[in-house]
Amino acid sequence: MRWKRVMQLLDVHCEGEIGKVAIGGVPKIPGASVAEQLAWLNSDPKGRELRHFLVLEPRGAPIGSVNLLLPPKHPQADAAFIILQPDQAHASSGSNSICVTTALLESGMIEMSEPETVVMLETAAGLVRATATCRDGHCESVSLTMVPSFVHRLDAVIDLPEWGEIRFDLAYGGIFYALVDVSQIGLRIEPGQARRLVEAGMVLRQAINRQFEVVHPEIPAISGVAYVMFRDVDPDGAVRTCTTMWPGRVDRSPCGTGNSANLAVLHARGNVRPGESFLSRSIIGSQFEVGLSGISEVAGRPAVIPTIRGRGFTFGLHQVALDAFDPLHAGFALTDVWGEALAELGEQQS
């Protein structure tokens, strides 16, 4: 075999959402900070090539993420990582933070202490403190103290031919979200409506990004609405969420950064106070415990410190390699899986 590149991936999912962790063979990523490394991955052709190597066929698929483990830059951090998805490299993710923590501890890359191990994760959005509850060599659950989350705009309105006026909130939870009450589009957050939810989410994301500009006031590498998260409330009071992700799928987990953004909105409206917590359920019924641990600020604007508790599970270990003679080395995608988003992918590759 003549392989130009070999990477080892630990397969992990968090409450159903796949977050593979690249634990071996990760190349050096240029940048003095993780935010600069994120910017390089999203702007340099070699960065896009690495992402496509891992997320496009024949080695990858649009379901789930691949987390690049990187040497930390911050003196308090135990590890750094960046999330690779089909659309771009992303700064932060709750479910992927849980996957990375589980991978680091259960693989032995960081020594596990029972009954509790604290791992400090460095992301492009800042430090995430992960506290793992451990027993018999297994991470039973992981509680994250997320980066400060804030509201960008409440009750924004967009007028679309499909639904008329749609009211939504713009908020930041590690990345930017448009938060939409699902009743406005006449759907419910349930498995049988996943296809229609992602179709609506893609339309809304594109339209909102055309009309509304969002940039983190302190981290310019984080900009634009990454996802549309639909939200509802279950009969028992739990928040029901459905984060829609490019090229057209739903997050299987309740979504950590999305719930962090929504927590900022709930606090701004006076619906949650410091010390309070609630359950958030995904479209498949998996759960996160979401809490408000404190109040902060970002560039002079009010912010909250969210906590997210969930579970990660390892389910495999494999290598991906690049054959020096493979004519499909750049990866490919087809409309049967990628749908209309394939055109946008083509623009990224050009």
Short mmCIF file of C-alpha atoms in Angstrom, two decimals:
data_model
loop_
_atom_site.label_atom_id
_atom_site.label_comp_id
_atom_site.label_asym_id
_atom_site.label_seq_id
_atom_site.Cartn_x
_atom_site.Cartn_y
_atom_site.Cartn_z
CA MET A 1 0.00 0.00 0.00
CA ARG A 2 1.19 3.51 -0.83
CA TRP A 3 -0.65 5.90 1.45
CA LYS A 4 0.03 9.63 1.37
CA ARG A 5 -1.89 10.28 4.58
CA VAL A 6 -3.14 8.08 7.42
CA MET A 7 -5.32 9.24 10.32
CA GLN A 8 -6.73 7.27 13.22
CA LEU A 9 -10.31 8.04 14.32
CA LEU A 10 -12.06 6.99 17.51
CA ASP A 11 -15.80 6.64 16.88
CA VAL A 12 -17.91 8.37 19.52
CA HIS A 13 -21.49 9.57 19.72
CA CYS A 14 -23.12 11.93 22.18
CA GLU A 15 -26.80 11.20 22.76
CA GLY A 16 -27.00 9.89 19.19
CA GLU A 17 -24.95 12.58 17.44
CA ILE A 18 -21.72 11.20 15.92
CA GLY A 19 -18.53 13.07 16.78
CA LYS A 20 -15.52 11.09 15.57
CA VAL A 21 -12.26 12.15 17.19
CA ALA A 22 -9.01 12.22 15.19
CA ILE A 23 -6.53 10.93 17.76
CA GLY A 24 -3.61 10.12 15.43
CA GLY A 25 -2.06 11.46 12.26
CA VAL A 26 -3.45 14.99 12.57
CA PRO A 27 -1.15 17.29 10.56
CA LYS A 28 0.20 20.53 11.93
CA ILE A 29 -2.40 23.29 11.54
CA PRO A 30 -0.92 26.81 11.08
CA GLY A 31 -1.95 29.52 13.54
CA ALA A 32 -0.83 31.14 16.77
CA SER A 33 -4.26 30.57 18.33
CA VAL A 34 -7.05 28.05 17.86
CA ALA A 35 -9.15 30.84 16.30
CA GLU A 36 -6.37 31.43 13.74
CA GLN A 37 -6.22 27.69 13.07
CA LEU A 38 -10.00 27.72 12.52
CA ALA A 39 -9.65 30.61 10.09
CA TRP A 40 -6.90 28.76 8.19
CA LEU A 41 -8.99 25.61 7.88
CA ASN A 42 -11.84 27.66 6.43
CA SER A 43 -9.82 29.86 4.09
CA ASP A 44 -6.74 28.01 2.87
CA PRO A 45 -7.10 25.42 0.06
CA LYS A 46 -5.00 22.96 2.07
CA GLY A 47 -7.35 23.40 5.02
CA ARG A 48 -10.40 22.66 2.86
CA GLU A 49 -8.56 19.69 1.36
CA LEU A 50 -8.01 18.20 4.83
CA ARG A 51 -11.67 18.72 5.77
CA HIS A 52 -12.93 17.21 2.51
CA PHE A 53 -10.59 14.23 3.01
CA LEU A 54 -12.45 13.41 6.22
CA VAL A 55 -16.05 14.44 5.50
CA LEU A 56 -16.65 13.69 1.80
CA GLU A 57 -17.15 10.31 0.16
CA PRO A 58 -15.61 7.77 -0.12
CA ARG A 59 -14.10 8.27 3.37
CA GLY A 60 -16.80 10.39 4.98
CA ALA A 61 -20.47 11.31 4.90
CA PRO A 62 -22.60 14.35 5.81
CA ILE A 63 -23.80 12.71 9.03
CA GLY A 64 -21.82 13.67 12.12
CA SER A 65 -18.56 15.55 12.68
CA VAL A 66 -14.84 14.88 12.81
CA ASN A 67 -12.96 16.54 15.66
CA LEU A 68 -9.31 17.41 15.08
CA LEU A 69 -7.34 17.07 18.31
CA LEU A 70 -4.66 19.77 18.45
CA PRO A 71 -1.91 20.76 20.89
CA PRO A 72 -3.39 23.38 23.24
CA LYS A 73 -2.26 27.00 23.07
CA HIS A 74 -3.71 28.14 26.39
CA PRO A 75 -1.62 27.27 29.47
CA GLN A 76 -4.70 26.02 31.36
CA ALA A 77 -5.90 23.72 28.56
CA ASP A 78 -5.37 19.95 28.47
CA ALA A 79 -6.29 19.63 24.80
CA ALA A 80 -7.58 21.72 21.91
CA PHE A 81 -9.89 20.74 19.08
CA ILE A 82 -11.71 22.06 16.03
CA ILE A 83 -14.92 20.57 14.61
CA LEU A 84 -14.97 19.62 10.92
CA GLN A 85 -18.32 19.40 9.16
CA PRO A 86 -19.33 19.36 5.49
CA ASP A 87 -19.97 23.11 5.29
CA GLN A 88 -16.91 24.36 7.18
CA ALA A 89 -14.77 24.03 10.29
CA HIS A 90 -16.67 25.18 13.38
CA ALA A 91 -15.49 26.85 16.58
CA SER A 92 -17.45 25.07 19.29
CA SER A 93 -19.97 22.31 19.97
CA GLY A 94 -21.43 20.84 23.13
CA SER A 95 -22.00 17.33 21.80
CA ASN A 96 -18.53 17.26 20.25
CA SER A 97 -16.97 18.52 23.50
CA ILE A 98 -18.58 15.55 25.24
CA CYS A 99 -17.31 13.21 22.50
CA VAL A 100 -13.78 14.60 22.76
CA THR A 101 -13.75 14.35 26.56
CA THR A 102 -14.98 10.76 26.40
CA ALA A 103 -12.35 9.90 23.77
CA LEU A 104 -9.48 11.47 25.71
CA LEU A 105 -10.35 9.65 28.94
CA GLU A 106 -11.48 6.26 27.68
CA SER A 107 -8.50 5.99 25.27
CA GLY A 108 -6.06 6.83 28.07
CA MET A 109 -4.71 9.95 26.35
CA ILE A 110 -5.61 11.77 29.56
CA GLU A 111 -5.55 9.80 32.80
CA MET A 112 -8.99 9.07 34.19
CA SER A 113 -9.60 9.63 37.89
CA GLU A 114 -12.68 8.23 39.60
CA PRO A 115 -15.24 9.35 40.55
CA GLU A 116 -14.54 12.59 38.66
CA THR A 117 -12.05 13.92 36.13
CA VAL A 118 -11.81 17.53 34.99
CA VAL A 119 -10.57 18.18 31.44
CA MET A 120 -10.01 21.71 30.18
CA LEU A 121 -10.76 21.94 26.46
CA GLU A 122 -9.59 24.79 24.27
CA THR A 123 -11.79 25.80 21.35
CA ALA A 124 -11.71 28.74 18.97
CA ALA A 125 -14.56 30.19 21.06
CA GLY A 126 -12.62 29.88 24.34
CA LEU A 127 -12.10 27.39 27.16
CA VAL A 128 -14.71 24.75 27.93
CA ARG A 129 -14.44 23.01 31.31
CA ALA A 130 -15.51 19.37 31.07
CA THR A 131 -16.21 17.48 34.30
CA ALA A 132 -16.56 13.76 33.65
CA THR A 133 -18.29 11.43 36.10
CA CYS A 134 -16.28 8.20 35.83
CA ARG A 135 -16.70 4.65 37.09
CA ASP A 136 -14.99 1.36 36.15
CA GLY A 137 -13.00 3.03 33.37
CA HIS A 138 -16.10 4.50 31.74
CA CYS A 139 -17.34 8.09 31.45
CA GLU A 140 -20.90 7.87 32.73
CA SER A 141 -21.64 11.50 31.88
CA VAL A 142 -19.89 14.78 31.10
CA SER A 143 -20.89 18.21 32.39
CA LEU A 144 -19.63 21.18 30.37
CA THR A 145 -19.18 24.75 31.49
CA MET A 146 -19.60 26.48 28.17
CA VAL A 147 -18.21 29.78 26.88
CA PRO A 148 -20.17 32.97 27.69
CA SER A 149 -23.32 33.08 25.56
CA PHE A 150 -25.24 36.19 24.59
CA VAL A 151 -28.18 37.55 22.65
CA HIS A 152 -27.41 39.36 19.43
CA ARG A 153 -31.00 40.33 18.64
CA LEU A 154 -34.43 39.39 19.98
CA ASP A 155 -37.56 39.17 17.86
CA ALA A 156 -35.96 39.70 14.47
CA VAL A 157 -38.38 39.29 11.55
CA ILE A 158 -37.93 37.95 8.06
CA ASP A 159 -40.63 37.73 5.37
CA LEU A 160 -40.51 34.65 3.18
CA PRO A 161 -42.90 33.43 0.47
CA GLU A 162 -43.12 29.97 2.06
CA TRP A 163 -44.51 31.14 5.43
CA GLY A 164 -44.89 34.91 5.43
CA GLU A 165 -43.39 36.69 8.43
CA ILE A 166 -41.16 34.52 10.64
CA ARG A 167 -40.02 35.86 14.00
CA PHE A 168 -36.73 34.57 15.41
CA ASP A 169 -33.94 35.32 17.87
CA LEU A 170 -30.26 35.64 16.97
CA ALA A 171 -27.96 34.44 19.74
CA TYR A 172 -24.47 33.11 20.31
CA GLY A 173 -23.64 29.94 22.23
CA GLY A 174 -20.15 29.22 20.87
CA ILE A 175 -21.42 29.77 17.32
CA PHE A 176 -24.33 31.87 16.08
CA TYR A 177 -27.88 30.51 15.89
CA ALA A 178 -31.21 31.64 14.56
CA LEU A 179 -33.77 30.30 17.06
CA VAL A 180 -37.25 29.74 15.63
CA ASP A 181 -40.44 28.55 17.34
CA VAL A 182 -41.38 25.56 15.20
CA SER A 183 -45.13 26.29 15.24
CA GLN A 184 -44.50 29.20 12.86
CA ILE A 185 -43.73 26.80 10.00
CA GLY A 186 -46.59 24.42 10.80
CA LEU A 187 -44.37 21.49 11.81
CA ARG A 188 -43.59 19.45 14.92
CA ILE A 189 -40.22 18.29 16.21
CA GLU A 190 -40.58 14.56 15.70
CA PRO A 191 -38.67 11.97 13.64
CA GLY A 192 -41.28 11.70 10.89
CA GLN A 193 -40.91 15.40 10.08
CA ALA A 194 -37.10 15.53 10.02
CA ARG A 195 -36.91 15.93 6.24
CA ARG A 196 -39.35 18.85 6.18
CA LEU A 197 -37.61 20.47 9.15
CA VAL A 198 -34.21 20.45 7.47
CA GLU A 199 -35.67 21.76 4.23
CA ALA A 200 -37.18 24.68 6.14
CA GLY A 201 -33.98 25.18 8.12
CA MET A 202 -31.86 25.44 4.97
CA VAL A 203 -34.22 28.03 3.45
CA LEU A 204 -34.23 30.09 6.65
CA ARG A 205 -30.47 29.90 7.17
CA GLN A 206 -29.73 31.14 3.67
CA ALA A 207 -32.29 33.95 3.83
CA ILE A 208 -31.22 35.10 7.32
CA ASN A 209 -27.54 35.17 6.38
CA ARG A 210 -28.41 37.30 3.35
CA GLN A 211 -30.23 39.89 5.44
CA PHE A 212 -28.53 39.81 8.85
CA GLU A 213 -24.82 40.12 9.56
CA VAL A 214 -23.47 38.61 12.76
CA VAL A 215 -19.82 38.68 13.84
CA HIS A 216 -18.44 37.89 17.27
CA PRO A 217 -17.26 41.20 18.78
CA GLU A 218 -13.99 39.69 20.03
CA ILE A 219 -13.37 36.73 17.68
CA PRO A 220 -13.78 37.78 14.01
CA ALA A 221 -13.21 34.19 12.83
CA ILE A 222 -16.67 33.37 14.22
CA SER A 223 -19.28 34.96 11.98
CA GLY A 224 -22.56 34.18 10.23
CA VAL A 225 -25.51 32.11 11.37
CA ALA A 226 -24.20 28.55 11.42
CA TYR A 227 -27.50 26.80 12.16
CA VAL A 228 -31.22 27.32 12.50
CA MET A 229 -32.54 25.65 15.65
CA PHE A 230 -36.26 25.02 15.89
CA ARG A 231 -37.65 24.94 19.41
CA ASP A 232 -40.79 23.89 21.23
CA VAL A 233 -41.87 22.93 24.76
CA ASP A 234 -42.95 19.41 25.73
CA PRO A 235 -46.01 18.84 27.95
CA ASP A 236 -43.73 18.24 30.97
CA GLY A 237 -41.95 21.58 30.46
CA ALA A 238 -38.79 20.23 28.79
CA VAL A 239 -37.44 22.21 25.86
CA ARG A 240 -37.65 20.31 22.57
CA THR A 241 -35.04 21.26 19.97
CA CYS A 242 -34.13 20.46 16.40
CA THR A 243 -30.93 22.00 15.06
CA THR A 244 -30.83 21.87 11.25
CA MET A 245 -27.40 21.48 9.72
CA TRP A 246 -25.94 21.86 6.25
CA PRO A 247 -26.24 20.10 3.80
CA GLY A 248 -29.64 19.09 5.18
CA ARG A 249 -29.82 16.97 8.31
CA VAL A 250 -30.85 17.32 11.93
CA ASP A 251 -28.66 17.15 15.00
CA ARG A 252 -29.42 13.88 16.76
CA SER A 253 -28.49 15.37 20.13
CA PRO A 254 -30.34 18.23 21.86
CA CYS A 255 -27.42 20.50 20.77
CA GLY A 256 -25.14 22.07 23.37
CA THR A 257 -24.21 25.33 21.65
CA GLY A 258 -27.81 25.77 20.47
CA ASN A 259 -29.15 25.31 23.99
CA SER A 260 -26.49 27.73 25.24
CA ALA A 261 -27.72 30.34 22.76
CA ASN A 262 -31.33 29.63 23.72
CA LEU A 263 -30.42 29.90 27.42
CA ALA A 264 -29.16 33.43 26.76
CA VAL A 265 -32.53 34.24 25.16
CA LEU A 266 -34.51 32.68 28.02
CA HIS A 267 -32.50 34.69 30.55
CA ALA A 268 -32.92 37.91 28.58
CA ARG A 269 -36.69 37.38 28.71
CA GLY A 270 -36.65 36.65 32.44
CA ASN A 271 -37.60 32.98 32.05
CA VAL A 272 -34.56 31.44 33.76
CA ARG A 273 -32.38 32.59 36.67
CA PRO A 274 -28.87 31.71 37.84
CA GLY A 275 -28.83 28.34 39.57
CA GLU A 276 -31.84 27.02 37.64
CA SER A 277 -31.77 24.13 35.16
CA PHE A 278 -34.09 22.30 32.79
CA LEU A 279 -34.17 19.32 30.44
CA SER A 280 -33.74 19.70 26.69
CA ARG A 281 -34.77 16.85 24.36
CA SER A 282 -33.68 16.17 20.80
CA ILE A 283 -35.81 15.00 17.90
CA ILE A 284 -35.03 11.38 18.87
CA GLY A 285 -35.79 11.99 22.57
CA SER A 286 -32.22 12.00 23.90
CA GLN A 287 -31.63 14.52 26.68
CA PHE A 288 -29.27 17.20 27.97
CA GLU A 289 -29.53 18.90 31.33
CA VAL A 290 -29.10 22.63 30.72
CA GLY A 291 -28.21 25.00 33.56
CA LEU A 292 -27.41 28.67 34.11
CA SER A 293 -24.35 28.76 36.34
CA GLY A 294 -23.62 32.47 36.26
CA ILE A 295 -23.77 35.88 34.62
CA SER A 296 -20.97 37.44 32.60
CA GLU A 297 -20.48 39.86 29.73
CA VAL A 298 -18.90 39.86 26.28
CA ALA A 299 -17.61 43.14 24.87
CA GLY A 300 -19.90 45.05 27.22
CA ARG A 301 -23.06 43.10 26.45
CA PRO A 302 -24.82 40.83 29.00
CA ALA A 303 -23.94 37.14 28.77
CA VAL A 304 -24.69 33.90 30.60
CA ILE A 305 -22.48 30.95 31.53
CA PRO A 306 -24.32 27.78 30.49
CA THR A 307 -23.75 24.24 31.70
CA ILE A 308 -24.62 21.22 29.56
CA ARG A 309 -24.69 17.64 30.86
CA GLY A 310 -24.92 14.63 28.55
CA ARG A 311 -23.39 11.25 27.75
CA GLY A 312 -20.81 10.07 25.23
CA PHE A 313 -20.24 6.50 24.05
CA THR A 314 -17.37 5.00 22.06
CA PHE A 315 -18.37 2.49 19.40
CA GLY A 316 -15.37 1.88 17.16
CA LEU A 317 -11.82 2.65 16.12
CA HIS A 318 -10.63 2.91 12.54
CA GLN A 319 -8.07 4.41 10.20
CA VAL A 320 -8.67 6.46 7.09
CA ALA A 321 -6.00 6.65 4.44
CA LEU A 322 -5.30 8.37 1.14
CA ASP A 323 -4.00 6.13 -1.63
CA ALA A 324 -1.43 8.01 -3.70
CA PHE A 325 -3.02 6.68 -6.89
CA ASP A 326 -6.68 7.20 -5.98
CA PRO A 327 -8.37 9.30 -8.71
CA LEU A 328 -11.05 10.28 -6.17
CA HIS A 329 -8.53 11.61 -3.66
CA ALA A 330 -10.30 15.00 -3.44
CA GLY A 331 -13.57 13.35 -2.40
CA PHE A 332 -16.96 13.71 -4.03
CA ALA A 333 -20.65 14.21 -3.31
CA LEU A 334 -23.90 13.45 -5.15
CA THR A 335 -27.34 15.03 -5.01
CA ASP A 336 -28.95 11.77 -3.85
CA VAL A 337 -27.44 12.45 -0.41
CA TRP A 338 -26.45 16.12 -0.54
CA GLY A 339 -29.45 17.50 -2.42
CA GLU A 340 -29.38 21.12 -3.57
CA ALA A 341 -26.52 21.86 -1.17
CA LEU A 342 -24.19 20.18 -3.68
CA ALA A 343 -24.05 23.45 -5.65
CA GLU A 344 -22.77 25.29 -2.56
CA LEU A 345 -20.16 22.58 -2.00
CA GLY A 346 -19.00 23.06 -5.58
CA GLU A 347 -18.45 26.75 -4.89
CA GLN A 348 -16.30 25.86 -1.87
CA GLN A 349 -14.16 23.51 -3.95
CA SER A 350 -13.62 25.99 -6.79
#
